[in-house]
């Protein structure tokens, strides 16, 4: 049996927490304190990472829990939006 971790593109296929992917756009700024346009860009980047990872995993025959990833990202985004609204 072949492990996904042995694949040379594993880093591109790896499931990452939404908060970590958002940091690629926002840097050290927490998503709750980011400007609206930056927060939208971070959420878009999370979605692109999920779909890109799914495409890579499917292409090379590995399993993908896309629905679970999307559900976790949506929950994270909802909670971040609630925190941002409380801060205003």
PDB file of C-alpha atoms in Angstrom:
ATOM      1  CA  UNK A   1       0.000   0.000   0.000  1.00  0.00           C
ATOM      2  CA  UNK A   2       1.294   3.440  -0.926  1.00  0.00           C
ATOM      3  CA  UNK A   3       1.011   6.343   1.477  1.00  0.00           C
ATOM      4  CA  UNK A   4       0.074   9.828   0.285  1.00  0.00           C
ATOM      5  CA  UNK A   5       2.991  11.124   2.387  1.00  0.00           C
ATOM      6  CA  UNK A   6       5.409   9.344   0.024  1.00  0.00           C
ATOM      7  CA  UNK A   7       4.149  11.329  -2.961  1.00  0.00           C
ATOM      8  CA  UNK A   8       6.456  14.155  -4.165  1.00  0.00           C
ATOM      9  CA  UNK A   9       3.517  16.603  -4.344  1.00  0.00           C
ATOM     10  CA  UNK A  10       2.257  15.754  -0.839  1.00  0.00           C
ATOM     11  CA  UNK A  11       2.721  19.324   0.347  1.00  0.00           C
ATOM     12  CA  UNK A  12       0.310  20.504  -2.394  1.00  0.00           C
ATOM     13  CA  UNK A  13      -2.231  17.799  -1.538  1.00  0.00           C
ATOM     14  CA  UNK A  14      -2.001  18.088   2.238  1.00  0.00           C
ATOM     15  CA  UNK A  15      -5.110  19.174   4.097  1.00  0.00           C
ATOM     16  CA  UNK A  16      -4.287  22.274   6.118  1.00  0.00           C
ATOM     17  CA  UNK A  17      -6.383  24.095   8.702  1.00  0.00           C
ATOM     18  CA  UNK A  18      -8.249  27.083   7.210  1.00  0.00           C
ATOM     19  CA  UNK A  19      -6.567  29.418   9.696  1.00  0.00           C
ATOM     20  CA  UNK A  20      -3.137  28.434   8.362  1.00  0.00           C
ATOM     21  CA  UNK A  21      -4.163  28.921   4.725  1.00  0.00           C
ATOM     22  CA  UNK A  22      -5.723  32.311   5.551  1.00  0.00           C
ATOM     23  CA  UNK A  23      -2.406  33.369   7.076  1.00  0.00           C
ATOM     24  CA  UNK A  24      -0.886  33.104   3.575  1.00  0.00           C
ATOM     25  CA  UNK A  25      -3.011  36.147   2.680  1.00  0.00           C
ATOM     26  CA  UNK A  26      -3.300  37.948   6.007  1.00  0.00           C
ATOM     27  CA  UNK A  27       0.112  37.309   7.533  1.00  0.00           C
ATOM     28  CA  UNK A  28       0.032  37.708  11.328  1.00  0.00           C
ATOM     29  CA  UNK A  29      -3.316  39.547  11.346  1.00  0.00           C
ATOM     30  CA  UNK A  30      -6.106  37.392  12.792  1.00  0.00           C
ATOM     31  CA  UNK A  31      -8.951  36.923  10.333  1.00  0.00           C
ATOM     32  CA  UNK A  32     -11.398  38.475  12.811  1.00  0.00           C
ATOM     33  CA  UNK A  33      -9.454  41.755  12.804  1.00  0.00           C
ATOM     34  CA  UNK A  34      -8.740  41.907   9.068  1.00  0.00           C
ATOM     35  CA  UNK A  35     -10.415  44.378   6.728  1.00  0.00           C
ATOM     36  CA  UNK A  36     -13.465  43.075   4.846  1.00  0.00           C
ATOM     37  CA  UNK A  37     -11.687  42.816   1.480  1.00  0.00           C
ATOM     38  CA  UNK A  38      -8.730  41.021   3.065  1.00  0.00           C
ATOM     39  CA  UNK A  39     -11.027  38.633   4.930  1.00  0.00           C
ATOM     40  CA  UNK A  40     -12.847  37.847   1.671  1.00  0.00           C
ATOM     41  CA  UNK A  41      -9.504  37.224  -0.057  1.00  0.00           C
ATOM     42  CA  UNK A  42      -8.475  34.886   2.765  1.00  0.00           C
ATOM     43  CA  UNK A  43     -11.733  32.916   2.521  1.00  0.00           C
ATOM     44  CA  UNK A  44     -11.305  32.682  -1.256  1.00  0.00           C
ATOM     45  CA  UNK A  45      -7.748  31.388  -0.791  1.00  0.00           C
ATOM     46  CA  UNK A  46      -9.009  28.712   1.615  1.00  0.00           C
ATOM     47  CA  UNK A  47     -11.577  27.589  -0.973  1.00  0.00           C
ATOM     48  CA  UNK A  48      -8.945  27.488  -3.725  1.00  0.00           C
ATOM     49  CA  UNK A  49      -6.649  25.426  -1.505  1.00  0.00           C
ATOM     50  CA  UNK A  50      -9.417  22.916  -0.759  1.00  0.00           C
ATOM     51  CA  UNK A  51     -10.400  22.485  -4.399  1.00  0.00           C
ATOM     52  CA  UNK A  52      -6.804  22.435  -5.637  1.00  0.00           C
ATOM     53  CA  UNK A  53      -5.848  19.802  -3.093  1.00  0.00           C
ATOM     54  CA  UNK A  54      -8.855  17.712  -4.051  1.00  0.00           C
ATOM     55  CA  UNK A  55      -7.879  17.881  -7.704  1.00  0.00           C
ATOM     56  CA  UNK A  56      -4.308  16.795  -6.927  1.00  0.00           C
ATOM     57  CA  UNK A  57      -5.410  13.924  -4.655  1.00  0.00           C
ATOM     58  CA  UNK A  58      -7.972  12.684  -7.174  1.00  0.00           C
ATOM     59  CA  UNK A  59      -5.496  12.966 -10.039  1.00  0.00           C
ATOM     60  CA  UNK A  60      -3.046  10.660  -8.279  1.00  0.00           C
ATOM     61  CA  UNK A  61      -5.687   8.226  -6.970  1.00  0.00           C
ATOM     62  CA  UNK A  62      -5.752   9.226  -3.298  1.00  0.00           C
ATOM     63  CA  UNK A  63      -8.892   9.644  -1.206  1.00  0.00           C
ATOM     64  CA  UNK A  64     -10.278  13.099  -0.600  1.00  0.00           C
ATOM     65  CA  UNK A  65     -12.752  14.274   2.034  1.00  0.00           C
ATOM     66  CA  UNK A  66     -13.715  17.446   0.214  1.00  0.00           C
ATOM     67  CA  UNK A  67     -17.115  17.746   1.883  1.00  0.00           C
ATOM     68  CA  UNK A  68     -15.521  17.529   5.316  1.00  0.00           C
ATOM     69  CA  UNK A  69     -12.889  20.106   4.428  1.00  0.00           C
ATOM     70  CA  UNK A  70     -15.535  22.483   3.102  1.00  0.00           C
ATOM     71  CA  UNK A  71     -17.728  21.983   6.180  1.00  0.00           C
ATOM     72  CA  UNK A  72     -14.805  22.724   8.522  1.00  0.00           C
ATOM     73  CA  UNK A  73     -13.830  25.800   6.503  1.00  0.00           C
ATOM     74  CA  UNK A  74     -17.410  27.098   6.477  1.00  0.00           C
ATOM     75  CA  UNK A  75     -17.717  26.634  10.233  1.00  0.00           C
ATOM     76  CA  UNK A  76     -14.392  28.429  10.754  1.00  0.00           C
ATOM     77  CA  UNK A  77     -15.450  31.286   8.445  1.00  0.00           C
ATOM     78  CA  UNK A  78     -18.819  31.621  10.204  1.00  0.00           C
ATOM     79  CA  UNK A  79     -17.190  31.815  13.635  1.00  0.00           C
ATOM     80  CA  UNK A  80     -14.616  34.321  12.350  1.00  0.00           C
ATOM     81  CA  UNK A  81     -17.432  36.456  10.918  1.00  0.00           C
ATOM     82  CA  UNK A  82     -19.275  36.398  14.233  1.00  0.00           C
ATOM     83  CA  UNK A  83     -16.126  37.473  16.090  1.00  0.00           C
ATOM     84  CA  UNK A  84     -15.513  40.243  13.555  1.00  0.00           C
ATOM     85  CA  UNK A  85     -19.090  41.513  13.958  1.00  0.00           C
ATOM     86  CA  UNK A  86     -18.760  41.575  17.752  1.00  0.00           C
ATOM     87  CA  UNK A  87     -15.584  43.620  17.414  1.00  0.00           C
ATOM     88  CA  UNK A  88     -17.283  46.402  15.429  1.00  0.00           C
TER      89      UNK A  88
END
